[in-house]
């Protein structure tokens, strides 16, 4: 009986695939398995679509995971491509966007920082950049982290003395800033260096960042000796400091083999069916840092399969380097190299070195991957114990998968925001954090009314999704709020009105002296209680509450700063978004606009004489306009 019940949906899935095969071409492309609710179950690519998809109808040759996928398939969609390499690139793009649960998934939603140098300026700026690379600037990277790019920028400033300030600040300077005093900038803003000498620094910096550093130190030594011989001792001392910075830059890399100029070192380690992939970025012969990734996949996936899927998704939104060094072979090695070559616009070489210096750096990356995997497993074990303790403390049947913590922040009701922080088995889930700008109307300081609005907006939507789909993945097990018995009763009433009865509500309140460690907990059907001061579960719950405080305060401050700028400039008649941008670019802030003279306003690009007089009159009510 059970076998027949299992076979029926699988046969339906096979029938859906066979129906799609009737019109499927014999060309390269990408196919998508679609589930009953329209969700994408799996994305795959093939050199010959019809031949590859036909294999899914032979259930006896498929592993259990793929048989389950076939049973959930109700239709298929395809996109044809000219080559299999193009299909591989498109497959990676679809997987990153659609996140089908039967694919190996790279969980990487962070952008990577770059070093940017402006083009076309008389005195180019060097700075950190995140986001899309745009025209009008040169870029070097990516870097593994903000720390790595900041460290490199600091060293570059010591060696090349290039400005890092924005154009608005640069144009408004009347005397050198602190960076000039600590020998991190040549102060072109106030004429301490002429354009020709600054251009020479820019040329040296570009050569260094591009890996053309041979002879740069010798050139600096020669310039220092010439300055000393000409009795220009201050200039000689400045160049000496630059040489010291150059030496620090040369010595700061952990992995920096002489044979690697433009490469990524990628190594995978697997422990207990989980994988960690460590990537070291080498650009221009310099180590730009490393980052660990933990892709989501089935426990029986081989290292080569996981690593191949990782590479295609990892380079979907960034240019691959000339060389990629791996610690194990991947499936379709040549195809991956061709696809990444298309992405880069030039040849990409994928190597699995067996000896020598390259093998040593791959082994170093593999060691880092294994250690990162062990740390993550240890943290997960500790986290699981804490969640088990939370479940026992509050009478849950199992460890909570999702805990939501709520808090508000405002000043006398102004710029009021509510926030939701989310935690679970993987720690804080920052992608699930939410901000709620309080719409009101609410009496200033009415925290209960603010919390009501936040909870109504959060759970009303979740309840609609639950009713439509029969369940929601983001339904909490515990709702944690900051407060005592009064806050608990108010929030419990709000949840009851909404029909939310299957969520455990917990209120955490500090003691009479506001001492951390003496918190009181309020839950249903139980008197308020405290935990021992050194209880690990108490520390964990305190950390959840403190994170909601931090997020609420930072959200409120950001909203307040935005409102301050908006209130001062957006109320000026005739000043729209473009003119507001022009004013901020010229004077750096709303305060700078307020302090500007009429002549300065009239000289601002994009601001005509009439608008300048309106702006000046707005900030000087007694001015007659004569």
Coordinates of C-alpha atoms in Angstrom, one line a residue:
X1 CA 0.0 0.0 0.0
X2 CA 2.8 2.4 1.0
X3 CA 4.8 1.6 -2.1
X4 CA 1.8 2.4 -4.3
X5 CA 1.2 5.7 -2.5
X6 CA 4.9 6.6 -3.0
X7 CA 4.9 5.5 -6.7
X8 CA 1.9 7.6 -7.7
X9 CA 3.4 11.1 -7.3
X10 CA 6.7 9.9 -8.8
X11 CA 4.8 8.6 -11.8
X12 CA 3.1 12.0 -12.1
X13 CA 6.4 13.7 -12.0
X14 CA 7.7 11.4 -14.8
X15 CA 4.6 12.1 -16.8
X16 CA 5.2 15.8 -16.5
X17 CA 8.8 15.4 -17.7
X18 CA 7.8 13.2 -20.6
X19 CA 5.3 15.8 -21.6
X20 CA 8.0 18.5 -21.6
X21 CA 10.3 16.1 -23.7
X22 CA 7.8 16.1 -26.6
X23 CA 8.8 19.6 -27.5
X24 CA 12.4 19.7 -26.1
X25 CA 15.1 20.5 -28.6
X26 CA 18.4 18.8 -29.2
X27 CA 20.4 21.9 -28.3
X28 CA 22.4 23.3 -25.4
X29 CA 20.5 25.1 -22.7
X30 CA 19.2 25.3 -19.1
X31 CA 16.1 23.5 -17.7
X32 CA 14.1 24.2 -14.6
X33 CA 12.0 21.7 -12.6
X34 CA 8.9 23.5 -11.4
X35 CA 6.8 22.4 -8.3
X36 CA 3.1 22.6 -7.6
X37 CA 3.2 26.2 -6.2
X38 CA 5.3 27.5 -9.0
X39 CA 8.6 27.3 -7.1
X40 CA 11.8 26.3 -8.9
X41 CA 12.9 22.9 -7.5
X42 CA 16.0 22.4 -9.5
X43 CA 18.1 24.2 -12.2
X44 CA 20.4 22.2 -14.5
X45 CA 22.3 22.7 -17.8
X46 CA 23.0 20.3 -20.6
X47 CA 24.9 20.2 -23.9
X48 CA 21.9 18.3 -25.4
X49 CA 18.8 19.2 -23.4
X50 CA 16.6 16.3 -24.5
X51 CA 19.2 13.6 -23.8
X52 CA 19.9 15.0 -20.3
X53 CA 16.3 15.5 -19.2
X54 CA 15.4 12.0 -20.5
X55 CA 17.6 10.5 -17.7
X56 CA 15.1 11.8 -15.1
X57 CA 12.5 9.4 -16.4
X58 CA 14.6 6.4 -15.4
X59 CA 13.8 6.4 -11.7
X60 CA 15.7 3.2 -11.0
X61 CA 19.0 4.9 -11.9
X62 CA 18.5 8.0 -9.8
X63 CA 19.5 8.5 -6.1
X64 CA 16.7 9.0 -3.6
X65 CA 17.1 12.8 -3.5
X66 CA 16.5 13.1 -7.3
X67 CA 13.6 10.7 -7.2
X68 CA 12.0 12.9 -4.6
X69 CA 12.6 15.9 -6.8
X70 CA 11.0 14.2 -9.8
X71 CA 7.9 13.3 -7.6
X72 CA 7.4 17.0 -6.8
X73 CA 7.8 18.2 -10.4
X74 CA 4.6 19.3 -12.2
X75 CA 6.1 21.1 -15.2
X76 CA 9.4 22.2 -16.8
X77 CA 10.8 25.3 -18.4
X78 CA 13.8 25.6 -20.7
X79 CA 16.1 28.3 -22.1
X80 CA 18.3 27.4 -25.1
X81 CA 21.9 28.7 -25.5
X82 CA 24.4 28.6 -28.3
X83 CA 27.0 26.7 -26.3
X84 CA 27.2 24.5 -23.2
X85 CA 29.6 27.1 -21.7
X86 CA 26.9 29.8 -22.0
X87 CA 24.4 27.3 -20.5
X88 CA 26.8 26.9 -17.5
X89 CA 26.9 30.6 -16.9
X90 CA 23.1 30.9 -17.2
X91 CA 22.6 28.0 -14.8
X92 CA 24.7 29.7 -12.2
X93 CA 22.8 32.9 -12.5
X94 CA 19.5 31.2 -12.1
X95 CA 20.6 29.2 -9.1
X96 CA 21.8 32.3 -7.3
X97 CA 18.6 34.2 -8.0
X98 CA 16.0 31.4 -7.5
X99 CA 17.8 29.3 -4.8
X100 CA 16.2 25.9 -5.8
X101 CA 16.4 23.6 -2.9
X102 CA 17.6 20.5 -4.8
X103 CA 20.7 22.4 -6.1
X104 CA 24.0 22.9 -4.3
X105 CA 23.6 26.5 -3.1
X106 CA 26.3 29.1 -2.3
X107 CA 25.0 31.2 0.6
X108 CA 26.8 34.4 -0.2
X109 CA 24.7 37.6 -0.2
X110 CA 27.6 40.0 0.7
X111 CA 29.1 42.4 -1.7
X112 CA 32.9 42.6 -1.9
X113 CA 34.9 45.7 -1.4
X114 CA 37.3 47.1 -4.1
X115 CA 39.9 49.8 -4.2
X116 CA 38.8 52.6 -6.6
X117 CA 40.7 55.4 -8.2
X118 CA 38.8 58.2 -10.0
X119 CA 39.7 58.8 -13.6
X120 CA 39.8 62.2 -15.3
X121 CA 40.3 64.3 -12.2
X122 CA 43.2 66.7 -11.9
X123 CA 44.0 65.1 -8.5
X124 CA 42.5 61.5 -8.5
X125 CA 40.9 60.2 -5.4
X126 CA 41.6 56.7 -4.0
X127 CA 38.9 55.1 -1.8
X128 CA 37.1 51.9 -0.9
X129 CA 34.1 51.0 -3.1
X130 CA 31.3 48.5 -2.7
X131 CA 28.5 47.6 -5.2
X132 CA 28.4 47.8 -8.9
X133 CA 31.5 48.9 -10.8
X134 CA 30.8 52.0 -12.8
X135 CA 32.6 53.9 -15.6
X136 CA 34.8 56.8 -14.8
X137 CA 37.0 55.0 -12.3
X138 CA 39.6 52.2 -12.2
X139 CA 39.2 49.3 -9.7
X140 CA 41.4 46.7 -8.1
X141 CA 40.1 43.7 -6.2
X142 CA 38.0 42.1 -5.0
X143 CA 39.1 42.0 -1.4
X144 CA 37.8 39.4 1.0
X145 CA 36.7 41.8 3.7
X146 CA 36.5 45.5 4.7
X147 CA 39.4 44.9 7.1
X148 CA 41.6 43.6 4.2
X149 CA 40.8 46.6 1.9
X150 CA 41.1 49.1 4.8
X151 CA 44.5 47.7 5.7
X152 CA 45.7 48.0 2.1
X153 CA 44.3 51.5 1.8
X154 CA 46.1 52.6 4.9
X155 CA 49.4 51.3 3.5
X156 CA 48.8 52.8 0.1
X157 CA 48.2 56.2 1.7
X158 CA 51.5 55.9 3.6
X159 CA 53.4 55.0 0.4
X160 CA 51.7 57.2 -2.3
X161 CA 50.1 60.0 -0.3
X162 CA 46.9 60.1 -2.4
X163 CA 43.8 61.9 -1.3
X164 CA 40.9 59.8 0.0
X165 CA 38.4 62.6 0.6
X166 CA 35.3 63.2 -1.5
X167 CA 35.2 65.9 -4.1
X168 CA 32.9 68.0 -1.9
X169 CA 35.3 68.0 1.0
X170 CA 38.3 68.4 -1.3
X171 CA 36.8 71.5 -3.0
X172 CA 35.9 73.0 0.4
X173 CA 39.2 72.7 2.1
X174 CA 41.1 75.8 3.1
X175 CA 43.9 74.2 5.1
X176 CA 45.4 70.7 5.3
X177 CA 43.5 68.0 7.2
X178 CA 44.8 65.5 9.8
X179 CA 45.9 63.0 7.1
X180 CA 48.5 65.5 5.9
X181 CA 49.7 66.0 9.4
X182 CA 50.2 62.2 9.9
X183 CA 51.8 61.9 6.5
X184 CA 49.0 60.0 4.8
X185 CA 48.2 62.6 2.2
X186 CA 50.1 65.1 0.1
X187 CA 47.4 67.8 0.6
X188 CA 46.7 68.6 -3.1
X189 CA 43.5 70.4 -1.9
X190 CA 45.5 73.4 -0.7
X191 CA 48.4 73.3 -3.2
X192 CA 51.0 71.5 -1.1
X193 CA 51.8 69.5 -4.2
X194 CA 51.5 70.5 -7.9
X195 CA 49.6 68.5 -10.5
X196 CA 52.6 67.0 -12.2
X197 CA 54.1 65.6 -8.9
X198 CA 50.7 64.3 -7.9
X199 CA 50.3 62.6 -11.3
X200 CA 53.7 60.9 -10.7
X201 CA 52.3 59.5 -7.4
X202 CA 49.2 58.3 -9.2
X203 CA 51.3 56.6 -11.8
X204 CA 53.4 54.8 -9.2
X205 CA 50.2 53.7 -7.3
X206 CA 48.6 52.3 -10.4
X207 CA 51.7 50.4 -11.3
X208 CA 51.9 48.9 -7.8
X209 CA 48.3 47.9 -7.7
X210 CA 48.6 46.3 -11.1
X211 CA 51.6 44.2 -9.9
X212 CA 54.3 46.2 -11.7
X213 CA 56.2 46.9 -8.6
X214 CA 59.7 45.9 -9.8
X215 CA 62.1 48.8 -9.3
X216 CA 59.6 50.9 -7.4
X217 CA 61.6 50.7 -4.1
X218 CA 64.8 51.4 -6.0
X219 CA 63.1 54.5 -7.5
X220 CA 62.1 55.7 -4.1
X221 CA 65.6 55.2 -2.7
X222 CA 67.0 57.2 -5.6
X223 CA 64.6 60.0 -5.1
X224 CA 65.4 60.1 -1.3
X225 CA 69.2 60.2 -2.0
X226 CA 68.7 63.0 -4.6
X227 CA 66.6 65.0 -2.1
X228 CA 69.2 64.6 0.6
X229 CA 72.1 65.5 -1.7
X230 CA 70.1 68.7 -2.6
X231 CA 69.7 69.5 1.1
X232 CA 65.9 69.0 0.8
X233 CA 65.9 67.1 4.1
X234 CA 62.2 67.4 4.7
X235 CA 61.4 65.8 1.3
X236 CA 64.0 63.1 2.0
X237 CA 62.3 62.3 5.3
X238 CA 58.9 62.1 3.6
X239 CA 60.3 59.6 1.0
X240 CA 62.0 57.6 3.8
X241 CA 58.6 57.2 5.5
X242 CA 57.1 56.1 2.1
X243 CA 59.9 53.5 1.8
X244 CA 59.1 52.1 5.2
X245 CA 55.4 51.9 4.3
X246 CA 56.3 50.1 1.1
X247 CA 58.3 47.5 3.1
X248 CA 55.3 47.0 5.5
X249 CA 53.1 46.5 2.5
X250 CA 55.5 43.9 1.0
X251 CA 55.7 42.0 4.3
X252 CA 52.0 42.0 5.3
X253 CA 50.8 39.0 3.2
X254 CA 50.5 35.4 4.6
X255 CA 50.1 33.8 1.2
X256 CA 52.0 35.8 -1.4
X257 CA 54.0 33.5 -3.6
X258 CA 56.2 35.1 -6.2
X259 CA 54.8 32.9 -9.0
X260 CA 51.2 34.1 -8.5
X261 CA 50.1 37.5 -9.9
X262 CA 46.4 37.2 -10.5
X263 CA 44.8 34.1 -9.0
X264 CA 42.3 32.7 -6.5
X265 CA 43.2 29.8 -4.3
X266 CA 40.1 27.7 -3.6
X267 CA 40.1 24.7 -1.3
X268 CA 37.3 22.5 0.1
X269 CA 37.2 20.5 3.3
X270 CA 34.4 18.1 4.2
X271 CA 33.5 16.9 7.7
X272 CA 30.4 14.8 8.5
X273 CA 28.6 15.6 5.2
X274 CA 29.2 19.4 5.5
X275 CA 31.6 21.5 3.4
X276 CA 33.7 24.6 4.0
X277 CA 35.4 26.3 1.0
X278 CA 38.2 28.7 1.7
X279 CA 39.1 31.3 -1.0
X280 CA 42.3 33.4 -1.0
X281 CA 42.3 36.4 -3.3
X282 CA 45.7 37.2 -5.0
X283 CA 45.7 40.3 -7.2
X284 CA 48.7 42.1 -8.6
X285 CA 50.9 39.7 -6.7
X286 CA 49.4 40.7 -3.4
X287 CA 47.2 38.8 -1.0
X288 CA 43.8 40.5 -0.7
X289 CA 42.6 38.4 2.1
X290 CA 40.5 35.2 2.4
X291 CA 37.0 34.2 3.2
X292 CA 35.2 30.9 4.2
X293 CA 32.0 29.7 2.6
X294 CA 29.6 27.0 3.8
X295 CA 27.5 25.9 0.8
X296 CA 24.2 24.1 1.3
X297 CA 24.1 20.6 -0.2
X298 CA 23.0 17.0 0.3
X299 CA 25.2 15.1 2.7
X300 CA 26.4 12.6 0.0
X301 CA 27.7 15.2 -2.5
X302 CA 31.3 14.6 -3.5
X303 CA 33.9 17.3 -2.9
X304 CA 34.4 17.8 -6.7
X305 CA 30.7 18.3 -7.3
X306 CA 30.3 20.8 -4.5
X307 CA 33.5 22.7 -5.6
X308 CA 32.3 22.8 -9.3
X309 CA 28.9 24.2 -8.3
X310 CA 30.6 26.7 -6.0
X311 CA 32.9 28.1 -8.8
X312 CA 30.1 28.7 -11.2
X313 CA 28.0 30.5 -8.7
X314 CA 30.9 32.4 -7.0
X315 CA 32.0 34.1 -10.2
X316 CA 28.4 34.9 -11.4
X317 CA 28.7 38.5 -10.2
X318 CA 32.5 39.1 -10.2
X319 CA 35.3 38.7 -12.8
X320 CA 37.4 35.6 -12.4
X321 CA 41.2 35.9 -12.3
X322 CA 43.7 34.5 -14.8
X323 CA 44.4 31.4 -12.6
X324 CA 42.3 29.4 -10.2
X325 CA 44.1 26.9 -8.0
X326 CA 42.0 24.0 -6.5
X327 CA 42.8 21.2 -4.1
X328 CA 40.7 18.6 -6.0
X329 CA 39.5 17.9 -9.5
X330 CA 36.0 19.1 -10.5
X331 CA 33.6 17.6 -12.9
X332 CA 33.7 19.2 -16.4
X333 CA 37.0 20.9 -15.8
X334 CA 37.5 22.1 -19.4
X335 CA 33.9 23.4 -19.6
X336 CA 34.3 25.4 -16.4
X337 CA 37.5 27.0 -17.7
X338 CA 35.7 27.9 -21.0
X339 CA 32.7 29.4 -19.2
X340 CA 34.9 31.5 -16.9
X341 CA 37.0 32.6 -19.9
X342 CA 33.8 33.9 -21.5
X343 CA 33.0 35.7 -18.2
X344 CA 36.5 37.3 -18.0
X345 CA 36.9 38.0 -21.7
X346 CA 40.3 36.3 -21.6
X347 CA 41.7 32.8 -20.9
X348 CA 41.1 31.4 -17.4
X349 CA 43.4 28.5 -16.3
X350 CA 42.1 26.1 -13.6
X351 CA 44.8 24.0 -12.0
X352 CA 45.1 21.3 -9.3
X353 CA 48.8 21.6 -8.5
X354 CA 50.6 18.5 -7.3
X355 CA 53.9 19.9 -6.2
X356 CA 56.0 23.0 -5.6
X357 CA 55.0 26.4 -4.3
X358 CA 51.5 26.4 -5.8
X359 CA 50.7 23.1 -4.1
X360 CA 51.9 24.5 -0.8
X361 CA 49.5 27.5 -0.9
X362 CA 46.6 25.2 -1.9
X363 CA 47.4 23.0 1.2
X364 CA 47.5 26.1 3.3
X365 CA 44.0 27.1 2.1
X366 CA 42.8 23.5 2.7
X367 CA 44.1 23.7 6.3
X368 CA 42.2 27.0 6.7
X369 CA 39.0 25.4 5.3
X370 CA 39.2 22.4 7.7
X371 CA 39.9 24.6 10.7
X372 CA 37.0 26.9 9.8
X373 CA 34.7 23.8 9.4
X374 CA 35.7 22.6 12.8
X375 CA 35.1 26.0 14.4
X376 CA 31.7 26.2 12.8
X377 CA 30.7 22.7 14.0
X378 CA 31.9 23.5 17.5
X379 CA 29.8 26.8 17.5
X380 CA 26.8 24.9 16.1
X381 CA 27.1 22.4 18.9
X382 CA 27.3 25.1 21.5
X383 CA 24.4 27.0 19.8
X384 CA 22.3 23.8 19.8
X385 CA 22.9 23.3 23.5
X386 CA 21.8 26.8 24.2
X387 CA 18.6 26.4 22.2
X388 CA 17.9 23.1 24.0
X389 CA 18.2 25.0 27.2
X390 CA 15.8 27.7 26.0
X391 CA 13.3 25.0 25.0
X392 CA 13.5 23.4 28.4
X393 CA 13.3 26.8 30.2
X394 CA 10.1 27.8 28.4
X395 CA 8.5 24.4 28.0
X396 CA 8.9 23.9 24.2
X397 CA 8.6 20.5 22.7
X398 CA 11.8 21.0 20.6
X399 CA 14.6 23.5 20.3
X400 CA 13.3 26.7 18.6
X401 CA 14.2 27.2 15.0
X402 CA 13.3 30.9 14.9
X403 CA 13.3 33.4 17.8
X404 CA 12.1 36.9 17.0
X405 CA 13.1 39.8 19.3
X406 CA 11.3 43.2 19.1
X407 CA 12.3 46.7 20.3
X408 CA 11.4 50.3 19.6
X409 CA 13.5 53.5 19.5
X410 CA 12.6 57.2 19.4
X411 CA 13.1 60.6 21.0
X412 CA 9.9 61.9 22.4
X413 CA 8.0 60.1 19.7
X414 CA 10.1 61.6 16.9
X415 CA 11.7 59.4 14.2
X416 CA 10.1 56.4 15.8
X417 CA 11.1 52.9 14.5
X418 CA 10.4 49.4 15.6
X419 CA 12.7 46.6 14.7
X420 CA 12.7 42.8 14.5
X421 CA 15.9 40.8 15.1
X422 CA 15.9 37.1 14.3
X423 CA 18.1 34.3 15.7
X424 CA 18.1 30.5 15.3
X425 CA 20.4 27.5 15.0
X426 CA 22.9 29.4 12.9
X427 CA 23.1 32.4 15.2
X428 CA 21.7 35.8 14.3
X429 CA 20.0 35.8 10.9
X430 CA 20.8 39.3 9.7
X431 CA 19.1 38.8 6.4
X432 CA 15.8 38.4 8.2
X433 CA 16.1 41.6 10.3
X434 CA 13.3 44.1 9.6
X435 CA 12.8 47.8 10.3
X436 CA 9.3 49.3 10.8
X437 CA 9.0 53.1 10.4
X438 CA 6.1 53.9 12.7
X439 CA 3.3 55.4 10.7
X440 CA 1.0 56.4 13.6
X441 CA -0.8 58.5 14.6
X442 CA 0.7 57.7 18.0
X443 CA 1.0 59.8 21.1
X444 CA 4.7 60.6 21.7
X445 CA 6.3 58.1 23.9
X446 CA 3.5 55.5 23.7
X447 CA 5.6 52.4 23.4
X448 CA 2.6 50.1 23.6
X449 CA 1.0 51.7 20.5
X450 CA 4.3 51.4 18.6
X451 CA 4.7 47.8 19.5
X452 CA 1.0 47.1 18.4
X453 CA 1.7 48.7 15.0
X454 CA 4.9 46.6 14.5
X455 CA 3.3 43.3 15.5
X456 CA 0.1 44.0 13.5
X457 CA 2.2 44.7 10.3
X458 CA 4.5 41.7 10.9
X459 CA 1.9 39.1 11.7
X460 CA -1.0 40.3 9.5
X461 CA 1.2 39.6 6.5
X462 CA 2.5 36.3 7.9
X463 CA -1.1 35.1 8.6
X464 CA -2.2 35.9 5.0
X465 CA 0.8 33.9 3.6
X466 CA 0.0 31.1 6.0
X467 CA -3.6 30.9 5.0
X468 CA -2.7 31.0 1.3
X469 CA 0.2 28.6 1.3
X470 CA -0.7 26.4 4.3
X471 CA 2.4 27.4 6.3
X472 CA 5.2 29.9 6.4
X473 CA 8.9 29.2 6.7
X474 CA 9.4 32.3 8.8
X475 CA 6.9 31.6 11.5
X476 CA 8.5 32.1 15.0
X477 CA 8.7 29.7 17.8
X478 CA 9.4 32.4 20.4
X479 CA 8.7 36.1 20.5
X480 CA 11.0 37.9 22.9
X481 CA 10.2 41.5 24.1
X482 CA 12.0 43.8 26.5
X483 CA 9.7 44.7 29.5
X484 CA 7.9 43.4 32.5
X485 CA 4.4 42.2 33.3
X486 CA 2.7 45.2 31.8
X487 CA 4.5 44.9 28.5
X488 CA 3.9 41.1 28.5
X489 CA 0.1 41.5 29.0
X490 CA -0.2 44.2 26.3
X491 CA 1.7 42.2 23.7
X492 CA -0.2 39.0 24.7
X493 CA -3.5 40.8 24.1
X494 CA -2.3 42.1 20.7
X495 CA -1.3 38.6 19.6
X496 CA -4.6 37.1 20.8
X497 CA -6.5 39.8 18.8
X498 CA -4.5 38.8 15.7
X499 CA -5.2 35.1 16.3
X500 CA -1.6 34.2 17.0
X501 CA -1.8 31.5 19.6
X502 CA 0.9 29.1 18.7
X503 CA 3.9 31.3 19.5
X504 CA 5.6 31.4 23.0
X505 CA 5.8 34.9 24.2
X506 CA 8.6 35.9 26.7
X507 CA 9.2 39.3 28.3
X508 CA 12.6 40.0 29.8
X509 CA 12.9 42.8 32.4
X510 CA 15.9 44.0 34.3
X511 CA 15.6 44.2 38.1
X512 CA 14.8 47.3 40.2
X513 CA 18.4 48.6 39.9
X514 CA 18.6 47.8 36.1
X515 CA 21.3 45.3 36.8
X516 CA 22.2 42.9 34.0
X517 CA 22.2 39.4 35.4
X518 CA 19.2 39.9 37.6
X519 CA 16.6 39.9 34.9
X520 CA 13.0 38.7 35.5
X521 CA 11.3 36.6 32.9
X522 CA 7.5 36.6 32.3
X523 CA 5.8 33.8 30.5
X524 CA 2.3 32.3 30.4
X525 CA 0.9 30.3 33.3
X526 CA 3.9 30.8 35.5
X527 CA 5.0 33.4 38.1
X528 CA 7.8 35.7 37.1
X529 CA 11.2 34.0 37.7
X530 CA 15.0 34.6 37.6
X531 CA 17.9 32.5 36.4
X532 CA 21.2 32.0 38.2
X533 CA 23.6 34.9 37.4
X534 CA 26.1 32.7 35.5
X535 CA 23.6 30.6 33.6
X536 CA 24.6 30.2 29.9
X537 CA 21.0 30.5 28.8
X538 CA 20.7 33.8 30.7
X539 CA 23.7 35.1 28.8
X540 CA 22.2 34.0 25.5
X541 CA 18.8 35.7 26.2
X542 CA 20.6 38.9 27.3
X543 CA 22.6 38.8 24.0
X544 CA 19.4 38.5 22.0
X545 CA 17.9 41.5 23.8
X546 CA 21.0 43.6 23.5
X547 CA 21.2 42.9 19.8
X548 CA 17.6 44.2 19.4
X549 CA 18.6 47.3 21.4
X550 CA 21.7 47.9 19.1
X551 CA 19.7 47.5 15.9
X552 CA 16.8 49.7 17.1
X553 CA 19.2 52.5 18.1
X554 CA 21.2 52.4 14.9
X555 CA 18.0 52.3 12.9
X556 CA 16.6 55.4 14.8
X557 CA 19.9 57.3 14.4
X558 CA 20.0 56.7 10.6
X559 CA 16.4 57.8 10.2
X560 CA 17.0 60.9 12.4
X561 CA 20.0 61.9 10.3
X562 CA 18.1 61.4 7.1
X563 CA 15.2 63.5 8.5
X564 CA 17.5 66.3 9.5
X565 CA 18.9 66.6 6.0
X566 CA 15.5 66.4 4.5
X567 CA 13.9 69.0 6.8
X568 CA 16.5 71.6 6.0
X569 CA 16.8 71.3 2.2
X570 CA 13.6 69.7 1.0
X571 CA 11.5 72.5 2.4
X572 CA 13.1 75.1 0.1
X573 CA 10.8 76.1 -2.8
X574 CA 12.1 75.1 -6.2
X575 CA 14.9 72.8 -4.9
X576 CA 14.2 69.3 -6.1
X577 CA 16.4 66.2 -6.0
X578 CA 18.9 67.3 -8.7
X579 CA 19.5 70.8 -7.1
X580 CA 19.6 69.2 -3.6
X581 CA 22.3 66.8 -4.9
X582 CA 24.2 69.7 -6.5
X583 CA 24.2 71.7 -3.2
X584 CA 25.3 68.7 -1.1
X585 CA 28.1 67.8 -3.6
X586 CA 29.4 71.4 -3.4
X587 CA 29.1 72.0 0.3
X588 CA 29.1 68.5 1.8
X589 CA 26.1 68.8 4.1
X590 CA 22.9 70.8 4.8
X591 CA 24.9 72.8 7.5
X592 CA 27.4 73.7 4.8
X593 CA 24.7 75.0 2.5
X594 CA 23.2 77.0 5.4
X595 CA 26.6 78.7 6.1
X596 CA 27.4 79.4 2.5
X597 CA 27.5 82.9 1.2
X598 CA 25.3 84.1 -1.7
X599 CA 28.3 84.3 -4.1
X600 CA 29.3 80.7 -3.2
X601 CA 25.7 79.5 -3.9
X602 CA 25.6 81.3 -7.3
X603 CA 28.9 79.7 -8.2
X604 CA 27.6 76.2 -7.5
X605 CA 27.3 74.0 -10.7
X606 CA 23.6 73.3 -11.5
X607 CA 22.3 76.3 -9.4
X608 CA 21.3 79.4 -11.3
X609 CA 21.3 82.9 -9.8
X610 CA 17.5 82.9 -9.0
X611 CA 17.7 79.6 -7.1
X612 CA 20.8 80.7 -5.2
X613 CA 18.9 83.7 -4.0
X614 CA 15.9 81.6 -2.9
X615 CA 18.2 79.2 -1.0
X616 CA 20.1 82.1 0.7
X617 CA 16.8 83.8 1.6
X618 CA 15.5 80.5 3.1
X619 CA 18.4 80.4 5.6
X620 CA 18.5 84.2 6.2
X621 CA 14.8 85.2 6.8
X622 CA 15.7 88.9 7.4
X623 CA 17.6 89.2 4.1
X624 CA 15.8 91.6 1.7
X625 CA 17.3 90.4 -1.5
X626 CA 18.8 93.7 -2.4

